[in-house]
Amino acid sequence: MSKIITLREAALLVRPGDILALGGMTLYRRPVAFVRELLRQRVGELTLLELTGGFESDLLVGAGLVRRVRTCYFGLETFGLAPMFTRLAGSGGLEVIEETEATIAFGLRATLAGVGFMPGQGLLGTDILAVRPDIELVTCPYTKRQLVAFPALRPDVAVVHCQIADRNGNARLLGNKAIDRDIALTANRMVLTAERIVDSPADLGGEIDLLGARVTAVVEAPGGAKPTSCFPLYPLGSLEILDYVLACQREDFAGYLERFLGSD
Amino acid sequence: MSKIITLREAALLVRPGDILALGGMTLYRRPVAFVRELLRQRVGELTLLELTGGFESDLLVGAGLVRRVRTCYFGLETFGLAPMFTRLAGSGGLEVIEETEATIAFGLRATLAGVGFMPGQGLLGTDILAVRPDIELVTCPYTKRQLVAFPALRPDVAVVHCQIADRNGNARLLGNKAIDRDIALTANRMVLTAERIVDSPADLGGEIDLLGARVTAVVEAPGGAKPTSCFPLYPLGSLEILDYVLACQREDFAGYLERFLGSD
Amino acid sequence: MTADYTVSDLMASCIAHQVDDGDVVVQGIATPLVMAAYLLAKRTHARNIIFASAIGNAICSDWAPLSLSGIEDIWVGKALRQLTFPEIVCEYLPTLKPKEFLRPAQIDPFGNTNNVAIGDYHRPRLRLPGCGGIADVTTYYDELYFYVPRHGRATFVKRLDFKSGLGVSPGGPGAAAKGRYLVSDLGTFDFSGGRLRLVTCHPGVTPESIQAKTGFPLAIAPDLKETPAPTTEELRLLRQELDPLDIRSIECLSGPARWARLREIANLELSSGTSLRGGLKPWTWIIYRR
Amino acid sequence: MTADYTVSDLMASCIAHQVDDGDVVVQGIATPLVMAAYLLAKRTHARNIIFASAIGNAICSDWAPLSLSGIEDIWVGKALRQLTFPEIVCEYLPTLKPKEFLRPAQIDPFGNTNNVAIGDYHRPRLRLPGCGGIADVTTYYDELYFYVPRHGRATFVKRLDFKSGLGVSPGGPGAAAKGRYLVSDLGTFDFSGGRLRLVTCHPGVTPESIQAKTGFPLAIAPDLKETPAPTTEELRLLRQELDPLDIRSIECLSGPARWARLREIANLELSSGTSLRGGLKPWTWIIYRR
């Protein structure tokens, strides 16, 4: 019973309304090929859960498939603001759940530990708490100090692009590890896209980052992170990212999207 | 300003009454050479903090240098009970703070996060809570479920034996990782003993497990884990462990200790 | 018991049969019998199981024969990944809820266990090594599996001296479901109705002799059967491939017999050089190649 | 400002001087100016600093020149260790309390900052990318360091639209200690007395012109000085070794000028093949050698 399926089949694992967690960060090792297929199938009403939102996240937002984003940064780094996120979040067309590194990291750790929260430092004294009325405080029973109770986070489905995986979904991540291991362990469904698939763990050439036992499906997708980077196979496609920024600048998101979906 | 010092100098970093955390586990990659030096200098009134206590821990206990142990297992695995721990804990000559894997793991994570506790599953319904009146419960503000608030743990001094380290204390751990990274990051003082010391991180041949920035002193100690194992350099000295068990069996701990201190 | 196999062979076979293909299985400290059984399952009907272990702090899918002095060969040399212990405890165990065979020093009819102290906790007749993570995982594992290599009234007790592992409350919710299986050197048991119940007697063992060695009245399954003997292929695998030094049988021994056997095995490993095998994955060796 | 160096050279030099040897220093997202400064410190007076970074999720002691498309060359190819992001957030940052230079979109006189939204949060005039971890780390860092590449009244505000980074409460305990340093393209500042205070003006800049571009009354140090220019050796290192493509200057640009410069750098990297260098450590390459 092989886990290897096509991109088209894998995209069916994402259902409208899902909390979709994307691996990698901003412009690095993003599951772009998978997102292209989601855009083709127009799976909508999504909640995007990411460490940082970037290029392909902005396409999903611009295409109207995202209802809500949960991330601590959504932008194109040195290339500037993420155009569609900036527009839609500014006009009220997109719900933003204000996250920080700690709400995401401790939230996933709470789910991993099987509990409803993790206490940590952060947020106290800032306005984040005012726009996150769902976040409660907790008093340390030992120090009596007030702490933030970071609530547990769990994706419905996680999608991670990796450099190399075996047929069971054991995978190595080179480059940023981001929160990929954590979304893979906590998601109810987990899709792995890989530059290369090998037969057995012994062929991976190093320790795994993702455990096959938690992987639902594996898709072969060489170049599947482009134009984001896939260290050390290919660098960030800076010119492609600039093209996107400038297309949006001249109000041509729709045209860009059409060209993007036409490419493969 | 080199961090490289001798075993004798390093042992001075442990002060009477310290909470001493030992790296490795049970019979694997234990800092035995360092403990031999502690036994020679007779640094006492120690609280031993370990994932699991084993051979060298039993020597410290038998020599009367330990006032209190904090561990979730103290024994010699397949070789049976740890003779001196068993005797002294049974006769009231040793205080045992009953730990479990979770009290140790979450306790160290609390310290790492800079908070007084971490909530987790475990202990509820068992008698551990009855003998650990210092452990409080906490209610999850979201689920209203009662959880154990594992209290923060911090060693005064941590000692870890590694296969290879650089002069700054960046080190790789092969074999069991145990709680070594966590005691190294949380301890106020940190001693590293190493089979081999190289000049720079580039000579380590792989990713580090311990960060030099948190290491106080580095000691070259080839064979420094014997008779416990140091994977893959040398296996467990099963016959040596048996010799110890049988010496204690014939009430000759003192003779064994003398021979042990005479060896190097 | 016939002379064809040992009781540890039989127990390894019983444990192996409880493992399903695809399981994540966990081994505690000093449990070679369980390791032999997991390897047996992997080499027969459960090729895709994943091992995790207290020793090695690793997840593995590949395997090596059992070893006394070179126990890390299995867990480290063949690891898919080595983890830190806090990762295992705070993340992997609660998330994966693996199948684990626990060995209690005391167990009551409801699957509550003690590995901390015999007698009064503060002045014990026998201080035990401690419960490791049993007081943690038994609060959230959905199913409990046990093994007892030396069945006796000291182990099967009406009332525990100390509860360091959580079974079920008599008649409590889910009582029947949580306790699942126990194998001793005398028979196999389930927890039907929430109480330990004898299901099969090992060949040559009577239910009366088991009851006599059990410190509380045993429920007995109406269709009590004999435990099936290990197959010829299982015995071949155990003896020739998985555990040729018979390390699994150590758990059934105690005192001088155990020490003698340990010495014998240690000497055998030393003379045959099996205590540190080759075949380790390259990244664990990188530092020694230069 | 003389023609000998750019304002980003000067700011890099200023930031480098704030780094002490042995520091653990952290770089946030999209902050090449800070990276250039850290490398400059490492190559001059602070050889033993350790870098950690949001991009790369790694701890490094070795370095590589700045790159736009190959930014991971520094952080991954040269890593002492790659970490998962939760390890960094939940463990390393609170434990190491590193030195980090934050770039606020808005900052008030007390070092409170905003990187979330300009205008009303729910209907912002400009939605910003978000604060990353600034709302977390500023609650426990003992000292705060800032840089502002484009000094203006939009950034230096009397009252924040949204507080996503914690400075000090006016007159609160430890107020003077927490805010430590700010460098902009016009001058350098401390938080003496708990309020932003001008300490040096960059060459050619007057305190009046800085006040005119600051949205609140500025305190001014009694011994106001001129910011020392970068040394010849610092300029040589920045231009020839650390950042020959002048990626650090991008942060001082905006709009079409920025896009044009980015395109120029990207094309340069493509043509020179510098966007993915060699020299990566062997274990990152293992899978490609076969």
XYZ file of N, CA and C in Angstrom, chain A residues 25 28 51-52 72-74 77-79 81 85-86 89-92 96 98 100-102 105-106 109 121-128 131 163-164 172 174-179 182 196 198 203-205 229 231-236 238-239 242-243 245-246 249, chain D residues 29-30 54-57 68-69 71-73 76-77 82-87 89-91 93-94 116 121-124 126-133 135-136 139-140 162-164 166 250 258-259 262-263 266-267 270 275-276 280 283-288 290:
378
model
N 9.300 28.485 5.386
C 8.941 29.825 5.864
C 9.155 30.879 4.784
N 11.190 30.284 1.538
C 12.141 29.187 1.628
C 11.409 27.860 1.768
N 4.233 29.573 10.077
C 5.178 30.357 10.859
C 5.244 31.755 10.251
N 5.537 31.827 8.955
C 5.509 33.106 8.247
C 4.868 32.887 6.892
N 2.681 34.951 12.276
C 3.290 36.061 13.009
C 3.979 37.036 12.067
N 4.010 36.711 10.776
C 4.617 37.594 9.784
C 4.078 37.169 8.436
N 3.601 38.125 7.650
C 3.123 37.808 6.302
C 3.691 38.877 5.394
N 9.645 39.678 2.794
C 10.967 39.980 3.344
C 11.581 41.179 2.633
N 12.787 41.017 2.118
C 13.463 42.158 1.497
C 12.689 42.713 0.306
N 11.807 41.874 -0.279
C 11.054 42.306 -1.462
C 9.816 43.131 -1.100
N 6.200 44.286 1.174
C 4.935 43.754 1.693
C 4.387 42.686 0.760
N -2.163 40.151 0.665
C -2.412 40.123 2.103
C -2.599 41.546 2.615
N -1.693 42.418 2.215
C -1.733 43.802 2.695
C -3.054 44.463 2.302
N -6.196 42.363 4.058
C -6.226 42.550 5.515
C -6.568 43.994 5.846
N -6.147 44.915 4.982
C -6.433 46.322 5.208
C -7.891 46.664 4.951
N -8.530 45.962 4.007
C -9.909 46.293 3.635
C -10.927 45.472 4.406
N -10.461 44.625 5.297
C -11.390 43.788 6.052
C -11.839 42.551 5.295
N -7.464 38.297 10.204
C -6.109 38.002 10.665
C -6.158 37.659 12.142
N -3.932 37.447 15.064
C -2.594 37.961 15.330
C -1.792 36.938 16.120
N 2.170 35.358 17.279
C 3.587 35.689 17.424
C 4.353 34.365 17.348
N 5.650 34.466 17.358
C 6.432 33.230 17.361
C 6.013 32.331 18.522
N 5.757 32.933 19.665
C 5.450 32.132 20.853
C 4.045 31.531 20.794
N 4.607 28.541 18.448
C 5.502 27.495 18.946
C 4.930 26.800 20.187
N 4.490 27.591 21.157
C 3.930 26.974 22.366
C 2.573 26.329 22.068
N 3.295 23.013 20.690
C 3.840 22.151 21.758
C 2.745 21.687 22.718
N 6.655 33.126 28.399
C 6.848 34.563 28.445
C 6.391 35.150 27.115
N 5.969 36.379 27.141
C 5.563 37.043 25.913
C 4.220 37.701 26.070
N 3.932 38.643 25.192
C 2.626 39.298 25.019
C 2.225 40.240 26.145
N 2.568 39.925 27.383
C 2.092 40.751 28.497
C 2.548 42.194 28.338
N 1.605 43.096 28.421
C 1.933 44.507 28.285
C 1.793 45.010 26.857
N 1.598 44.102 25.904
C 1.410 44.540 24.521
C -0.078 44.557 24.166
N -0.383 45.111 22.984
C -1.774 45.154 22.540
C -2.222 43.849 21.868
N -1.301 42.917 21.709
C -1.688 41.645 21.093
C -2.815 41.011 21.913
N -6.296 42.172 21.064
C -6.937 41.703 19.823
C -7.004 40.177 19.781
N 13.416 17.923 0.601
C 14.415 17.583 -0.405
C 14.363 16.103 -0.760
N 14.169 15.250 0.237
C 14.239 13.811 -0.029
C 13.362 13.066 0.978
N 13.872 13.984 5.094
C 14.869 14.919 5.616
C 14.539 16.329 5.140
N 16.378 19.894 4.639
C 17.589 20.712 4.677
C 17.138 22.168 4.605
N 17.979 23.050 5.074
C 17.535 24.446 5.149
C 16.674 24.639 6.381
N 15.939 25.742 6.395
C 15.095 26.056 7.560
C 14.237 24.869 7.975
N 14.252 24.561 9.249
C 13.368 23.495 9.743
C 11.978 24.056 10.046
N 11.950 25.350 10.366
C 10.691 26.050 10.641
C 9.847 25.272 11.656
N 8.537 25.146 11.416
C 7.674 24.396 12.343
C 7.201 23.103 11.679
N 6.627 19.963 13.677
C 5.538 20.132 14.630
C 4.179 20.095 13.948
N 12.713 14.363 -4.397
C 13.170 13.040 -4.794
C 12.638 12.025 -3.800
N 13.024 8.053 -2.484
C 13.873 6.860 -2.505
C 13.110 5.705 -1.863
N 18.328 4.884 2.281
C 18.762 5.672 1.116
C 18.688 7.173 1.352
N 18.213 7.575 2.533
C 18.038 9.012 2.786
C 19.367 9.699 3.083
N 20.348 8.920 3.508
C 21.678 9.484 3.716
C 21.853 10.294 4.981
N 13.046 28.996 -2.489
C 14.287 28.230 -2.544
C 14.097 26.808 -2.039
N 17.047 24.740 -0.522
C 18.462 24.591 -0.187
C 18.852 23.126 -0.104
N 19.966 22.670 -0.611
C 20.918 23.442 -1.435
C 20.690 23.220 -2.930
N 19.500 22.764 -3.321
C 19.260 22.411 -4.722
C 19.077 23.623 -5.617
N 18.268 24.571 -5.158
C 18.132 25.792 -5.951
C 17.889 26.975 -5.022
N 18.398 28.145 -5.439
C 18.257 29.332 -4.584
C 16.891 29.973 -4.786
N 16.644 30.967 -3.977
C 15.450 31.790 -4.128
C 15.427 32.434 -5.515
N 14.778 35.308 -7.024
C 14.522 36.713 -6.678
C 13.791 37.451 -7.795
N 14.173 37.184 -9.046
C 13.538 37.905 -10.155
C 12.071 37.523 -10.276
N 10.178 39.372 -7.624
C 10.037 40.771 -8.054
C 8.942 40.907 -9.108
N 8.913 39.983 -10.065
C 7.870 40.006 -11.110
C 6.486 40.011 -10.467
N 5.658 41.002 -7.408
C 5.435 42.281 -6.724
C 5.028 43.351 -7.735
N 5.720 43.380 -8.856
C 5.456 44.432 -9.839
C 4.137 44.197 -10.573
N 1.677 45.493 -8.324
C 1.841 46.945 -8.302
C 1.041 47.581 -9.447
N 13.921 38.815 10.575
C 13.593 38.616 9.163
C 13.912 39.874 8.364
N 14.565 39.699 7.203
C 14.781 40.786 6.250
C 15.562 41.952 6.853
N 16.497 34.181 12.381
C 15.156 33.751 12.004
C 15.205 32.967 10.694
N 16.000 33.444 9.750
C 16.155 32.706 8.491
C 17.304 31.731 8.633
N 17.019 30.471 8.434
C 18.025 29.447 8.615
C 17.760 28.650 9.879
N 17.111 29.291 10.850
C 16.776 28.596 12.096
C 18.016 27.897 12.637
N 21.415 37.803 -1.660
C 19.970 38.015 -1.738
C 19.282 36.680 -2.005
N 19.632 36.047 -3.102
C 18.965 34.795 -3.476
C 19.524 33.609 -2.697
N 20.636 33.607 0.525
C 20.740 34.008 1.924
C 20.994 32.800 2.837
N 20.492 31.619 2.425
C 20.671 30.438 3.280
C 22.130 29.966 3.334
N 22.957 30.462 2.400
C 24.372 30.092 2.463
C 24.985 30.406 3.819
N 22.469 28.279 6.768
C 22.335 26.825 6.757
C 23.657 26.165 6.416
N 24.293 26.681 5.359
C 25.529 26.048 4.918
C 26.621 26.111 5.966
N 21.322 23.323 13.069
C 20.009 23.829 12.714
C 19.030 23.407 13.789
N 18.132 24.319 14.132
C 17.157 24.043 15.182
C 15.763 24.082 14.583
N 14.819 23.483 15.258
C 13.440 23.729 14.857
C 13.041 25.086 15.448
N 12.069 25.731 14.812
C 11.696 27.054 15.299
C 11.163 27.013 16.734
N 10.344 26.026 17.082
C 9.917 25.964 18.488
C 11.074 25.815 19.472
N 12.137 25.100 19.092
C 13.303 25.046 19.980
C 13.871 26.436 20.199
N 12.310 29.357 19.898
C 11.367 30.251 20.587
C 11.146 29.840 22.039
N 10.974 28.537 22.261
C 10.592 28.065 23.599
C 11.816 27.829 24.479
N 13.001 27.715 23.882
C 14.153 27.294 24.675
C 15.366 28.226 24.534
N 15.955 31.243 22.883
C 15.846 32.692 23.102
C 15.647 33.044 24.574
N 14.707 32.399 25.282
C 14.555 32.778 26.703
C 15.777 32.423 27.545
N 2.634 45.973 13.497
C 1.419 45.242 13.141
C 0.508 46.030 12.196
N -6.559 49.209 14.242
C -6.168 47.813 14.012
C -7.162 47.091 13.108
N -8.449 47.322 13.329
C -9.444 46.519 12.604
C -9.693 47.044 11.185
N -9.385 48.304 10.938
C -9.460 48.849 9.577
C -8.223 49.700 9.320
N -7.065 49.049 9.256
C -5.808 49.807 9.235
C -5.622 50.598 7.942
N -2.636 50.993 6.938
C -1.641 50.088 6.345
C -1.453 48.881 7.264
N -1.835 47.738 6.748
C -1.567 46.497 7.470
C -0.088 46.154 7.253
N 0.645 45.932 8.344
C 2.058 45.568 8.256
C 2.195 44.048 8.354
N 3.372 43.520 8.062
C 3.506 42.055 8.042
C 3.223 41.361 9.374
N 3.450 42.054 10.495
C 3.278 41.416 11.803
C 4.560 41.522 12.586
N 4.496 41.188 13.853
C 5.633 41.496 14.734
C 6.595 40.338 14.923
N 6.338 39.218 14.210
C 7.243 38.085 14.421
C 7.253 37.696 15.878
N 8.421 37.758 16.488
C 8.498 37.412 17.902
C 8.748 38.614 18.797
N 6.798 40.788 20.170
C 5.913 40.873 21.344
C 6.294 39.848 22.410
N 7.058 38.844 22.014
C 7.507 37.838 22.982
C 8.827 38.263 23.631
N 9.392 41.174 26.152
C 8.919 41.048 27.535
C 10.000 40.484 28.444
N 11.031 39.855 27.860
C 12.063 39.288 28.751
C 13.499 39.681 28.415
N -0.494 50.808 17.684
C -0.658 49.455 18.220
C 0.665 49.098 18.879
N 0.619 48.571 20.084
C 1.865 48.227 20.759
C 2.164 46.733 20.596
N 3.100 46.426 19.711
C 3.444 45.004 19.505
C 4.843 44.679 20.006
N 7.364 45.579 23.590
C 7.305 46.193 24.907
C 8.575 46.967 25.223
N 19.837 48.075 0.822
C 18.444 47.928 0.382
C 17.486 48.490 1.423
N 13.978 50.807 -4.747
C 14.294 49.539 -4.091
C 14.143 48.382 -5.071
N 13.034 48.388 -5.814
C 12.827 47.286 -6.765
C 13.940 47.241 -7.816
N 17.007 45.802 -6.238
C 16.854 44.362 -6.024
C 17.082 43.604 -7.334
N 16.509 44.143 -8.441
C 16.675 43.482 -9.736
C 18.143 43.462 -10.143
N 19.915 40.827 -8.022
C 19.532 39.476 -8.425
C 20.221 39.094 -9.731
N 20.277 40.020 -10.668
C 20.941 39.733 -11.941
C 22.442 39.531 -11.762
N 22.938 36.101 -10.364
C 22.714 35.079 -11.384
C 23.931 34.952 -12.294
N 24.822 32.968 -6.154
C 23.620 32.786 -5.349
C 23.573 31.429 -4.660
N 24.302 30.471 -5.137
C 24.466 29.234 -4.366
C 25.933 28.852 -4.393
N 29.764 24.242 1.381
C 28.830 23.849 2.428
C 29.404 22.676 3.198
N 27.733 17.332 5.760
C 26.531 16.587 6.086
C 25.288 17.197 5.442
N 25.369 18.433 5.037
C 24.218 18.985 4.319
C 24.191 18.493 2.886
N 25.299 18.014 2.408
C 25.398 17.607 1.010
C 25.262 16.111 0.804
N 25.265 15.363 1.870
C 25.385 13.908 1.739
C 24.448 13.315 0.704
N 23.231 13.806 0.655
C 22.267 13.151 -0.227
C 22.550 13.413 -1.700
N 23.401 14.363 -1.989
C 23.624 14.695 -3.397
C 24.924 14.130 -3.944
N 25.662 10.944 -4.156
C 25.596 9.564 -4.606
C 25.364 9.447 -6.118
